[in-house]
Short mmCIF file of C-alpha atoms in Angstrom, two decimals:
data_model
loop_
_atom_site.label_atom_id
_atom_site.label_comp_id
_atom_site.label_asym_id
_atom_site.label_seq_id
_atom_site.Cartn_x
_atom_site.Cartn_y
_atom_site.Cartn_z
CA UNK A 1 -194.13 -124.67 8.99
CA UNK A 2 -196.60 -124.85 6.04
CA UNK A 3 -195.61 -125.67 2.35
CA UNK A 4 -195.73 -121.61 1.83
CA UNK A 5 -194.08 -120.31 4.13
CA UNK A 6 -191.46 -122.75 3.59
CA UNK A 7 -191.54 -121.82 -0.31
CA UNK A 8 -191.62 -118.21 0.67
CA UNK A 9 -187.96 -118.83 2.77
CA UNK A 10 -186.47 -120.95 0.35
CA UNK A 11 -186.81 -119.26 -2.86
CA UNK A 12 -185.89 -116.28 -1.30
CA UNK A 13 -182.89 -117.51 -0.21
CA UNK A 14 -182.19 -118.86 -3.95
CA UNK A 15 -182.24 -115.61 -5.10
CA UNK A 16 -178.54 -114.94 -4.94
CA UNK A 17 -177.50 -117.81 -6.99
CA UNK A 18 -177.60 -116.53 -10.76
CA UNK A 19 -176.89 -119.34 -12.27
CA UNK A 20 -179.78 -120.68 -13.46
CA UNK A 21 -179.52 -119.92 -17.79
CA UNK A 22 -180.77 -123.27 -20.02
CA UNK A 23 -178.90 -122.93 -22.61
CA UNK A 24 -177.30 -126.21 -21.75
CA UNK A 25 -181.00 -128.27 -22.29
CA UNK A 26 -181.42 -131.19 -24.83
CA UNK A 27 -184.14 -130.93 -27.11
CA UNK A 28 -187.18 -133.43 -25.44
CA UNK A 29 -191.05 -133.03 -25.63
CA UNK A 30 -194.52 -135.05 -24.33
CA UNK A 31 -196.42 -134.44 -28.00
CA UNK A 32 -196.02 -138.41 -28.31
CA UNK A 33 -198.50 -138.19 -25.50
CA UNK A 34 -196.02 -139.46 -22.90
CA UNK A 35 -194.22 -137.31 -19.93
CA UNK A 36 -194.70 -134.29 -18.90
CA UNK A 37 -192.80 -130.96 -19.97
CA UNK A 38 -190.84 -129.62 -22.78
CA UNK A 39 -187.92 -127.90 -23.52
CA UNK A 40 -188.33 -127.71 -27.18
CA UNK A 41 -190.98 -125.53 -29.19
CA UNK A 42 -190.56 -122.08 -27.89
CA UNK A 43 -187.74 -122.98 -25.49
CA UNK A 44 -187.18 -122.18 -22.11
CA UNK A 45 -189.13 -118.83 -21.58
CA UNK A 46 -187.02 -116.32 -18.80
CA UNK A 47 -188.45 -113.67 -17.36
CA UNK A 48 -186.21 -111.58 -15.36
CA UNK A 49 -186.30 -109.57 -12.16
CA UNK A 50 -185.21 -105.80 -11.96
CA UNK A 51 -181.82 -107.21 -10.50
CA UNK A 52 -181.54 -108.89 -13.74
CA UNK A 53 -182.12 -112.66 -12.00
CA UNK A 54 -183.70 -115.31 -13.86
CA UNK A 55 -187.01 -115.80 -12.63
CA UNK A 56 -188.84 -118.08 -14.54
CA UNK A 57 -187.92 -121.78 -13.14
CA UNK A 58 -188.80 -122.99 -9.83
CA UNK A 59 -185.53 -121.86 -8.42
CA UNK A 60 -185.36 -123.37 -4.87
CA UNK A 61 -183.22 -124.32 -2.26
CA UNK A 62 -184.07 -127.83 -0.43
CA UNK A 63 -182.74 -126.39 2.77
CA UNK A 64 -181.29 -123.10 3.88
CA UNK A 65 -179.67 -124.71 6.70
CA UNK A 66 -175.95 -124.90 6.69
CA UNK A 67 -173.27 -126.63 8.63
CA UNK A 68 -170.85 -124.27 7.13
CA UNK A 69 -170.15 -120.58 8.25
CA UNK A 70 -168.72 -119.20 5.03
CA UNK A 71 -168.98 -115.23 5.96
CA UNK A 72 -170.76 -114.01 2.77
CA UNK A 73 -173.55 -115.88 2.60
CA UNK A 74 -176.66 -115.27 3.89
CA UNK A 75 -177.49 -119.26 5.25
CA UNK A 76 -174.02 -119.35 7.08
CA UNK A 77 -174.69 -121.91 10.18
CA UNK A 78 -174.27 -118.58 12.39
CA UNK A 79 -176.64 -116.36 10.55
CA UNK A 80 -179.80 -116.01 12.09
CA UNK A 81 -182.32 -115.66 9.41
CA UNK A 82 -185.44 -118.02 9.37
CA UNK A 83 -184.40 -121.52 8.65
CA UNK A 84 -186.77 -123.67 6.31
CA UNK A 85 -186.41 -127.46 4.90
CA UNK A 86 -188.38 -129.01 2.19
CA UNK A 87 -189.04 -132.90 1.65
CA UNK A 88 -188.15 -134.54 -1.59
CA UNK A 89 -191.94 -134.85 -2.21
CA UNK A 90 -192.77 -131.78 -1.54
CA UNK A 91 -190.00 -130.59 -4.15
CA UNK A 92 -191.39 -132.99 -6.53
CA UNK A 93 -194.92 -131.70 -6.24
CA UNK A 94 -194.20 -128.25 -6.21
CA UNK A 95 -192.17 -128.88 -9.79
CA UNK A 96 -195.25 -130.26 -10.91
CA UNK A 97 -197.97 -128.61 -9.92
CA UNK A 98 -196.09 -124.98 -10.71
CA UNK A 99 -195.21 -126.87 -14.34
CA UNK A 100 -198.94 -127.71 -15.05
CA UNK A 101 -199.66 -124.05 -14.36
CA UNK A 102 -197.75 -122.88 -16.91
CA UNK A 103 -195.76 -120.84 -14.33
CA UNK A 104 -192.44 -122.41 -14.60
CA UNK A 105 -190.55 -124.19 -17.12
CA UNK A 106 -187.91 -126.10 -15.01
CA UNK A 107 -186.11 -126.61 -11.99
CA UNK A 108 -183.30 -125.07 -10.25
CA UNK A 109 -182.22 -126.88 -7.26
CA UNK A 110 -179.67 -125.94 -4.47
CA UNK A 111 -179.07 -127.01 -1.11
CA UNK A 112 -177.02 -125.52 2.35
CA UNK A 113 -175.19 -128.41 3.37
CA UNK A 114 -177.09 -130.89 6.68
CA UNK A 115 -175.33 -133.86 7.99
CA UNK A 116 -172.38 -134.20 5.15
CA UNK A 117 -171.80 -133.20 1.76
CA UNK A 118 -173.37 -136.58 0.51
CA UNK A 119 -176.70 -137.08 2.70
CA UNK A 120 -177.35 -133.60 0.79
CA UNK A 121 -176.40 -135.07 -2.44
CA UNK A 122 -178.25 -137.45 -2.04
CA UNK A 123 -181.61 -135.62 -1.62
CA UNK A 124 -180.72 -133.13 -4.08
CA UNK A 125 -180.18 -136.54 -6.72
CA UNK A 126 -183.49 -138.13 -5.46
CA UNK A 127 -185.55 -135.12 -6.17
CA UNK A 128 -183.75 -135.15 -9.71
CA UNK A 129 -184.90 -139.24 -9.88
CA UNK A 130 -188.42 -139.12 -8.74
CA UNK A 131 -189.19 -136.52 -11.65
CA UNK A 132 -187.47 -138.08 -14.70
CA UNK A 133 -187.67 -141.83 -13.54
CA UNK A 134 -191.24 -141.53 -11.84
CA UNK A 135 -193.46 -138.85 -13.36
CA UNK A 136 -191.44 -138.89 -17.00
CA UNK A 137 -190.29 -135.17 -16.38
CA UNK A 138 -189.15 -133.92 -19.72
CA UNK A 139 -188.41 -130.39 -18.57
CA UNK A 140 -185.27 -128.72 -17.76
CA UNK A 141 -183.14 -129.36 -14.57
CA UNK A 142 -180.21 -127.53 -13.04
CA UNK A 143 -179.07 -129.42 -10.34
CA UNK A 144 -176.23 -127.26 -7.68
CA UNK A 145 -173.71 -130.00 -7.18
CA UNK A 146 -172.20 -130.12 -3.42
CA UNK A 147 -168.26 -129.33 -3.54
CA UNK A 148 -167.26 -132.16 -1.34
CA UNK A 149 -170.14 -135.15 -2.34
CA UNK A 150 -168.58 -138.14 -3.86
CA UNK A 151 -167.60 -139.25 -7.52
CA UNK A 152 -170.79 -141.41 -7.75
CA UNK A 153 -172.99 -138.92 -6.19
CA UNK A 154 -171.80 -136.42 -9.24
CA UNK A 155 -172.48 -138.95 -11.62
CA UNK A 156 -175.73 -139.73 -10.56
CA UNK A 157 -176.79 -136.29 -10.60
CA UNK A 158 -175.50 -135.92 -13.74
CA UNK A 159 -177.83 -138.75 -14.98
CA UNK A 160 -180.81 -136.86 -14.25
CA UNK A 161 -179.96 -132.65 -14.99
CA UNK A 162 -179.43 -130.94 -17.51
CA UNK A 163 -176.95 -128.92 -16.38
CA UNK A 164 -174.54 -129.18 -13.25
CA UNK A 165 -172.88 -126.53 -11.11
CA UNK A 166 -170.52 -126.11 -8.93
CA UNK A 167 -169.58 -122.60 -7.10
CA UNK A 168 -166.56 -121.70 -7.05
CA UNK A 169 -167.41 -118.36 -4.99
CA UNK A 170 -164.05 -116.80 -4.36
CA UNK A 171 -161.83 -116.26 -7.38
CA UNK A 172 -158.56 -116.79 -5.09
CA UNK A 173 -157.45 -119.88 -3.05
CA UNK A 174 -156.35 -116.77 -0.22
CA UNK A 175 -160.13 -115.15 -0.71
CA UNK A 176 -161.56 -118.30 -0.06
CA UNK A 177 -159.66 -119.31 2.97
CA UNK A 178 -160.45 -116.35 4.74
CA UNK A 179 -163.90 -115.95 3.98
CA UNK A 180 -165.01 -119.51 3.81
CA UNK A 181 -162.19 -121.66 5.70
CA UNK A 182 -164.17 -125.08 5.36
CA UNK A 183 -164.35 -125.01 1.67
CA UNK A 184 -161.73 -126.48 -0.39
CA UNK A 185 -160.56 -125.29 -3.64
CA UNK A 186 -158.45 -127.96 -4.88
CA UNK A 187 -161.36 -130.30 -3.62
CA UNK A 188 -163.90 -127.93 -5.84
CA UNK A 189 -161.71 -128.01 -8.57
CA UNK A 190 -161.24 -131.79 -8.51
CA UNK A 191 -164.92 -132.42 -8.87
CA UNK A 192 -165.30 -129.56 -11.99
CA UNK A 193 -162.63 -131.77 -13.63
CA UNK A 194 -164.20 -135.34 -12.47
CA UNK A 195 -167.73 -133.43 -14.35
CA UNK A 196 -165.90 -132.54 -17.19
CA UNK A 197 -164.58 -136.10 -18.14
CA UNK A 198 -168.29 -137.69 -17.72
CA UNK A 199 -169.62 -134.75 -19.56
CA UNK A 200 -166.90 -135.21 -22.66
CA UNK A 201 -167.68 -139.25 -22.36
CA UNK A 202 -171.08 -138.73 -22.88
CA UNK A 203 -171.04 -136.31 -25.56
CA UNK A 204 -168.27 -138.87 -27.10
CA UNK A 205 -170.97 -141.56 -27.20
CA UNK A 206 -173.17 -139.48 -28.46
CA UNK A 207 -171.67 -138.89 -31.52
CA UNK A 208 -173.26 -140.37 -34.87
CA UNK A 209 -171.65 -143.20 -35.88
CA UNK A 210 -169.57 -143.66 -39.22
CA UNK A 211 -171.65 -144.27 -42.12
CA UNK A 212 -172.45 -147.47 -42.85
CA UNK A 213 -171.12 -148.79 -46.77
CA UNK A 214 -174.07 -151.18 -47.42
CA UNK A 215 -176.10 -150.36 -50.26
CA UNK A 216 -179.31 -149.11 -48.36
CA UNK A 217 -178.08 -149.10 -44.87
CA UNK A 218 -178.54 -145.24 -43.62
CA UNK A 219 -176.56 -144.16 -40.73
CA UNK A 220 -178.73 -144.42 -37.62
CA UNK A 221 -177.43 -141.33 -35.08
CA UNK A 222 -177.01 -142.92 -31.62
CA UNK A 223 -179.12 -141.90 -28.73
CA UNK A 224 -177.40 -139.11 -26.64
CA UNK A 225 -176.31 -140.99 -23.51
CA UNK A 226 -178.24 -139.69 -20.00
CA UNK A 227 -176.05 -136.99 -18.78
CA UNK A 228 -175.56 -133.50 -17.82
CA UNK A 229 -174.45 -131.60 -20.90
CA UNK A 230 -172.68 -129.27 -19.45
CA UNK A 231 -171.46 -127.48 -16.27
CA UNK A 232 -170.83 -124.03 -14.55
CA UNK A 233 -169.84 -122.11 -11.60
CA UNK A 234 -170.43 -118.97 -10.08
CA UNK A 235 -168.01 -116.40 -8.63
CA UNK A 236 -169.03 -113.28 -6.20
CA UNK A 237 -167.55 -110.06 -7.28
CA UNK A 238 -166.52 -107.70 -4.61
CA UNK A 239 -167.18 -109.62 -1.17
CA UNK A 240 -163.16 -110.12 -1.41
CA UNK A 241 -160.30 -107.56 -2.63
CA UNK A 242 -159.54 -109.71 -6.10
CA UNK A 243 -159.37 -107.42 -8.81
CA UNK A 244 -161.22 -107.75 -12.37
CA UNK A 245 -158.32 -108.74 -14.05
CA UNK A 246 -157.73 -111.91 -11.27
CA UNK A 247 -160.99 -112.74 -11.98
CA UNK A 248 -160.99 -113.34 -15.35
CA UNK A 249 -158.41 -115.36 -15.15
CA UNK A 250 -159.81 -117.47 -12.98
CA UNK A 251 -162.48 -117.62 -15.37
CA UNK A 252 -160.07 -118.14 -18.36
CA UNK A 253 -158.15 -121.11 -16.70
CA UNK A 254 -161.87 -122.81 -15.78
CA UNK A 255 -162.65 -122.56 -19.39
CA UNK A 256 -159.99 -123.99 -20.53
CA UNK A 257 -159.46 -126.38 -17.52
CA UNK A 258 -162.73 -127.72 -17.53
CA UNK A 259 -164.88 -126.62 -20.35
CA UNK A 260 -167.19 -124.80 -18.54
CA UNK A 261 -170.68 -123.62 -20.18
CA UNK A 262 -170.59 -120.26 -18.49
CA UNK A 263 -169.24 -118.62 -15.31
CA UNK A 264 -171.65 -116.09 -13.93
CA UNK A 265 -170.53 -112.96 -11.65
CA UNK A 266 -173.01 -112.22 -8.87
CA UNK A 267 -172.35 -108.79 -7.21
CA UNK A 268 -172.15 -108.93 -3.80
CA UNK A 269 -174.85 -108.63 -1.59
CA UNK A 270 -174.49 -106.94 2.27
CA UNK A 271 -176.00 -109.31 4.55
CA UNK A 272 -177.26 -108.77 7.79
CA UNK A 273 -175.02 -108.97 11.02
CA UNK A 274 -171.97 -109.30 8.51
CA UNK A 275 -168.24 -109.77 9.42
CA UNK A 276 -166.22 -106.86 9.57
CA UNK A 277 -164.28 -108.97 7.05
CA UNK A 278 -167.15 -107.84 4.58
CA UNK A 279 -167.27 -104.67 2.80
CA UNK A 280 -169.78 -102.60 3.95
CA UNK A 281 -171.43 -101.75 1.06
CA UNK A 282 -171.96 -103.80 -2.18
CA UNK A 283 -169.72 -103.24 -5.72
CA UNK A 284 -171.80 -101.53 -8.50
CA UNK A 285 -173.78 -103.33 -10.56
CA UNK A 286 -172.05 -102.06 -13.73
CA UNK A 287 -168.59 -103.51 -12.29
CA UNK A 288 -170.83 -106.93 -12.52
CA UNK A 289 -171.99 -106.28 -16.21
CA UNK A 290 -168.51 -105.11 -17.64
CA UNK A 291 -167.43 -108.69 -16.24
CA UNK A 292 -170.40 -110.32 -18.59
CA UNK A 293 -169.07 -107.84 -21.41
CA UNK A 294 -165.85 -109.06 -20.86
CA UNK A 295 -166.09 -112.61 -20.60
CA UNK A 296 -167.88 -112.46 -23.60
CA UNK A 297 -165.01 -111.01 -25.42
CA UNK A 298 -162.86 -114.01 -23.78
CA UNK A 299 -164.67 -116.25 -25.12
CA UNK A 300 -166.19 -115.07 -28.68
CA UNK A 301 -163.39 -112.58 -29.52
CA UNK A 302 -159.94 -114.30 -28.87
CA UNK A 303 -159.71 -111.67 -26.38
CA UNK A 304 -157.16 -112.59 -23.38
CA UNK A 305 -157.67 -112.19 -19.70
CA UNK A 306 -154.90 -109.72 -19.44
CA UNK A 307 -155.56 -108.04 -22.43
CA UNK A 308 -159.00 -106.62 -20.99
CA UNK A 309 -158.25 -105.76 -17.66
CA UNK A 310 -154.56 -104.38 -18.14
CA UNK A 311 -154.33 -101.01 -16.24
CA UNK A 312 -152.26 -100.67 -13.31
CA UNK A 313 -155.50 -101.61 -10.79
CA UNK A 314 -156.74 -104.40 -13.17
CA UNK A 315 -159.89 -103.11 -12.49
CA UNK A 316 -162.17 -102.64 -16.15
CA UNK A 317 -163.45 -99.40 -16.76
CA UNK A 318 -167.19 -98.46 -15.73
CA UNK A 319 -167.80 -96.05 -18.11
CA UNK A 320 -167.29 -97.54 -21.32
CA UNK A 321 -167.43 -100.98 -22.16
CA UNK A 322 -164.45 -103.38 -21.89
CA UNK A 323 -163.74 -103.91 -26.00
CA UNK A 324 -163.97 -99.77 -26.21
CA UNK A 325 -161.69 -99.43 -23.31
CA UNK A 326 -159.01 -101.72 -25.40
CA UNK A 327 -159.41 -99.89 -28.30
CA UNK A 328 -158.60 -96.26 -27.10
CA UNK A 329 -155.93 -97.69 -25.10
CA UNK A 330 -154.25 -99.19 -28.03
CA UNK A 331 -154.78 -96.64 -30.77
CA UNK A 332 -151.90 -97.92 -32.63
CA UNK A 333 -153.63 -100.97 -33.64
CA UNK A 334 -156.23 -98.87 -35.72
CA UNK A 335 -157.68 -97.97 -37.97
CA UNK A 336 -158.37 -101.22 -39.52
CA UNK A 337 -159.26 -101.33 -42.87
CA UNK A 338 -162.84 -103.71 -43.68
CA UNK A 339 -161.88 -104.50 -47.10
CA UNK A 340 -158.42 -106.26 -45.94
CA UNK A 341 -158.37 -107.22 -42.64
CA UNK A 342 -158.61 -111.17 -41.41
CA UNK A 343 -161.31 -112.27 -38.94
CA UNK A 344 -159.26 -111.62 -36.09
CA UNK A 345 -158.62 -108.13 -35.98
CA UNK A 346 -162.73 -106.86 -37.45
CA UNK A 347 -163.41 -108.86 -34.21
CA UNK A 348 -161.63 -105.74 -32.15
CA UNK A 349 -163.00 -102.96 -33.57
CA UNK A 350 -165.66 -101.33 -30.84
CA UNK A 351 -169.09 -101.54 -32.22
CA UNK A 352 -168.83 -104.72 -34.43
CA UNK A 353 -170.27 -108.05 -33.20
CA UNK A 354 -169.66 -111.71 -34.25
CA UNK A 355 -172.55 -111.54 -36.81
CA UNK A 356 -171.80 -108.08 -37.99
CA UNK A 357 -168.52 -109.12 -39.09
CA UNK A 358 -169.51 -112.50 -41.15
CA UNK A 359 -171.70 -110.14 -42.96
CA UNK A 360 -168.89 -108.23 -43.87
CA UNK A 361 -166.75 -110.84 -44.54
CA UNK A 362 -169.02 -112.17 -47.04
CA UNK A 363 -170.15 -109.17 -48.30
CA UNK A 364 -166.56 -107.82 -49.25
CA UNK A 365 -165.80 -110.55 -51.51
CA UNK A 366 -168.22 -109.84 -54.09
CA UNK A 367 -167.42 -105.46 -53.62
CA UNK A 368 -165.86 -103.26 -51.82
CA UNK A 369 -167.11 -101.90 -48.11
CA UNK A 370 -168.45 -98.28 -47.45
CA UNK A 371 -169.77 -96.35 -44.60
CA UNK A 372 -173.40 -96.93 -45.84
CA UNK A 373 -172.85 -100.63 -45.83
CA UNK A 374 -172.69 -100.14 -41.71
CA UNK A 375 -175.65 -98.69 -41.57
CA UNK A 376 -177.23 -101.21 -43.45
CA UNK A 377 -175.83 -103.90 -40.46
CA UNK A 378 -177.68 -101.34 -37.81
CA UNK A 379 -174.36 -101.12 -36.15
CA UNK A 380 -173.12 -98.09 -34.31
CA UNK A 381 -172.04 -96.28 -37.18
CA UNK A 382 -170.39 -93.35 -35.22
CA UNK A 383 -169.07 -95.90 -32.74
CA UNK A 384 -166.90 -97.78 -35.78
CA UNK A 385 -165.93 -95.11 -37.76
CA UNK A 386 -163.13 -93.47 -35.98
CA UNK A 387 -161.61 -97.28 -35.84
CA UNK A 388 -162.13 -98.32 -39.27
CA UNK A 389 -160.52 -97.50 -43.12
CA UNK A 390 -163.36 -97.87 -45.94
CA UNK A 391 -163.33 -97.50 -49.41
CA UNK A 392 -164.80 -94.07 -49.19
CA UNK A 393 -164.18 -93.43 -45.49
CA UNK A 394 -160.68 -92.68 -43.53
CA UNK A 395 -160.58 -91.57 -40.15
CA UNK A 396 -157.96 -88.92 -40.74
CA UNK A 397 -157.18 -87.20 -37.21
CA UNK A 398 -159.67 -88.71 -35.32
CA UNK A 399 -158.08 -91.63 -33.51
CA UNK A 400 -155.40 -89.14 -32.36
CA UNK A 401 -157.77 -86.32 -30.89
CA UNK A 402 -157.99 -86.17 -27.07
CA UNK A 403 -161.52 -85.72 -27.00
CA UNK A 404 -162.39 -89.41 -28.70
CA UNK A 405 -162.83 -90.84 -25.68
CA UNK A 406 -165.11 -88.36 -24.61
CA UNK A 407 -166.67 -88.05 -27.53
CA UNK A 408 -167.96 -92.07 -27.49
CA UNK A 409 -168.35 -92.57 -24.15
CA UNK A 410 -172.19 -92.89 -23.20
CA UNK A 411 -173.51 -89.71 -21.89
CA UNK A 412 -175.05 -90.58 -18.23
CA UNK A 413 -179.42 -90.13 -18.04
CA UNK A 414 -181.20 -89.90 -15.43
CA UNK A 415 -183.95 -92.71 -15.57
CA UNK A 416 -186.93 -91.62 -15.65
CA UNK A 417 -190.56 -93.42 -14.47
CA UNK A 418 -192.47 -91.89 -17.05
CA UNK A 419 -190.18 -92.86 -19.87
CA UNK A 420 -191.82 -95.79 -21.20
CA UNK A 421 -195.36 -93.58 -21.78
CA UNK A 422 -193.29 -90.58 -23.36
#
């Protein structure tokens, strides 16, 4: 098989990872003239497919074969789609060459699993190695950790990427053992926590040291150790019957457990020749973006897990977004008043962000809020009002009419292909 057909298979089959952000990178560049690659200046530049997927590193698998036969994914060892395997080299190259072009700005590795957990490690690490410790590869690197490779393995890889990830896949320990028996969860678990100690280590000797007393002795920050600086997983929404509400508190526990960088949701995708253990047709893709919306909340808004999705089906509600959803069910909490309220509670009200509500921190200690002062922070003004006391603004009936809900929910359009020339 030539080098493009095999790049044709294999970044195809990378397609339904999404975790591929670089948020995580360090801040390295070649204008001394040395190395290659950059993630500083105007960062890491994503471009994004119409599925939403990052598109703009080289986002590869090394192999698409599999000795497992976990039932959603497309490279199970039973599947019978076109199988592919690159060379470490040939990774390497293609890094290289696609970098010089200007047409990527990093790496995103993953692998199916050949031999044992480790021999796949172990290539996935090497092709890590030869760029940074052979060809001075300053760009970024996400490297897909395997579940089951050893402690040393992890480490390793975490010498060379930027970021490291390990899939979690199914929310539930019961999920995964029926839809992929040979994975472990306490063993995936295990090695999140193993990452998370080297990760914290590292960051803990990379702190700048105490300041020296010495007349003319400056404090000297140290260099940040060689590691990963961060890590993060991936669960598939709607390939098992865990609700919303289970998964985000999955999600919560993994943040707290193990101080992940992000979790991503990827809808699920039907595959051909599925199991009948598969549903036969894929979640909606808004079910997938009210988990982003929500996991946001989780972790910028003091939001809890149970707080978001707490209906009956813990499923979160598709036609208005999850902090909106809160709100009208818990009417009794508003209105909230801009001039008095602490942090905590502004951070509810549907329509105002993090930044929007610094501004009006620091804006009401100087005078008091009104309605125009919204529409000078370009925030949904008609969104916020019905939730919100002002000094020449009170809600009166509003939060008490049947028809609120109505009234804010987005009305559905029709895209259109000629909208962008109208």
């Amino acid at each position: 098989m030539n080098l493009h057909r095999k790049l044709a298979v294999l970044a195809d089959a990378a397609k339904y990872d999404a975790s591929c952000a670089s948020s995580a990178a360090a801040a390295r560049n070649s204008v001394d003239g040395r190395g290659i690659g950059s993630t500083e200046g105007s960062g890491i530049c994503h471009s994004y497919a119409p599925d939403g997927r990052c598109i703009s590193l080289l986002k590869v698998l090394l192999t698409n074969f599999c000795v497992y036969d976990c039932l959603y994914c497309v490279n199970r060892v039973s599947s019978n789609v076109p199988r592919a395997r690159f060379s470490v080299a040939e990774v390497v190259q293609l890094t290289l060459d696609f970098y010089r072009r200007n047409y990527i700005e990093g790496l995103f590795l993953s692998s199916g699993i050949v031999r044992s957990p480790d021999y796949t490690m172990e290539q996935v690490v090497e092709v890590a190695r030869v760029l940074r410790e052979e060809h001075d590869f300053r760009g970024y690197i996400h490297l897909k950790t395997i579940p089951d490779a050893s402690p040393e393995l992890l480490a390793r890889a975490g010498r060379y990427a930027d970021r490291l990830s390990i899939n979690l896949e199914l929310p539930t320990p019961e999920g995964m053992q029926t839809l992929a028996p040979e994975k472990n969860a306490s063993g995936i678990r295990r090695s999140m926590a193993r990452l998370r100690l080297l990760i914290d280590d590292a960051k803990a000797q990379a702190a700048p040291p105490a300041p020296r007393s010495g007349p003319g002795l400056a404090p000297r920050p140290a260099a940040a150790p060689p590691f990963a600086r961060s890590q993060s997983t991936q669960i598939i929404v709607g390939a098992d019957s865990a609700d919303d509400r289970t998964i985000l508190e999955t999600s919560s526990a993994m943040y707290g457990s193990y101080g992940l960088g992000r979790v991503y949701y990827s809808a699920f995708s039907p595959i051909p020749d599925a199991s009948r253990q598969l549903p036969v047709r894929a979640p909606p893709l808004a079910r997938e973006h009210r988990l982003y919306q929500a996991d946001w909340l989780m972790r910028f808004y003091g939001f809890a897990a149970d707080e978001i999705a707490g209906g009956a089906d813990g499923m979160l509600a598709l036609d208005v977004d999850p902090k909106l959803a809160w709100a009208l069910q818990h009417r009794e909490r508003f209105p909230v008043d801009l001039n008095r309220a602490p942090r905590e509670l502004l951070l509810r009200v549907p329509g105002l962000g993090v930044k929007a509500v610094e501004r009006l921190l620091a804006s009401r200690r100087v005078r008091q809020l009104r309605a125009v002062d919204l529409a000078r922070l370009r925030v949904p003004v008609a969104k916020v009002l019905p939730f919100v006391v002002l000094a020449d603004h009170r809600p009166a009936s509003d939060l008490d009419a049947g028809a609120l809900a109505a009234r804010l929910r987005p009305a559905l359009r029709q895209a259109s292909l000629f909208d962008a020339g109208s």
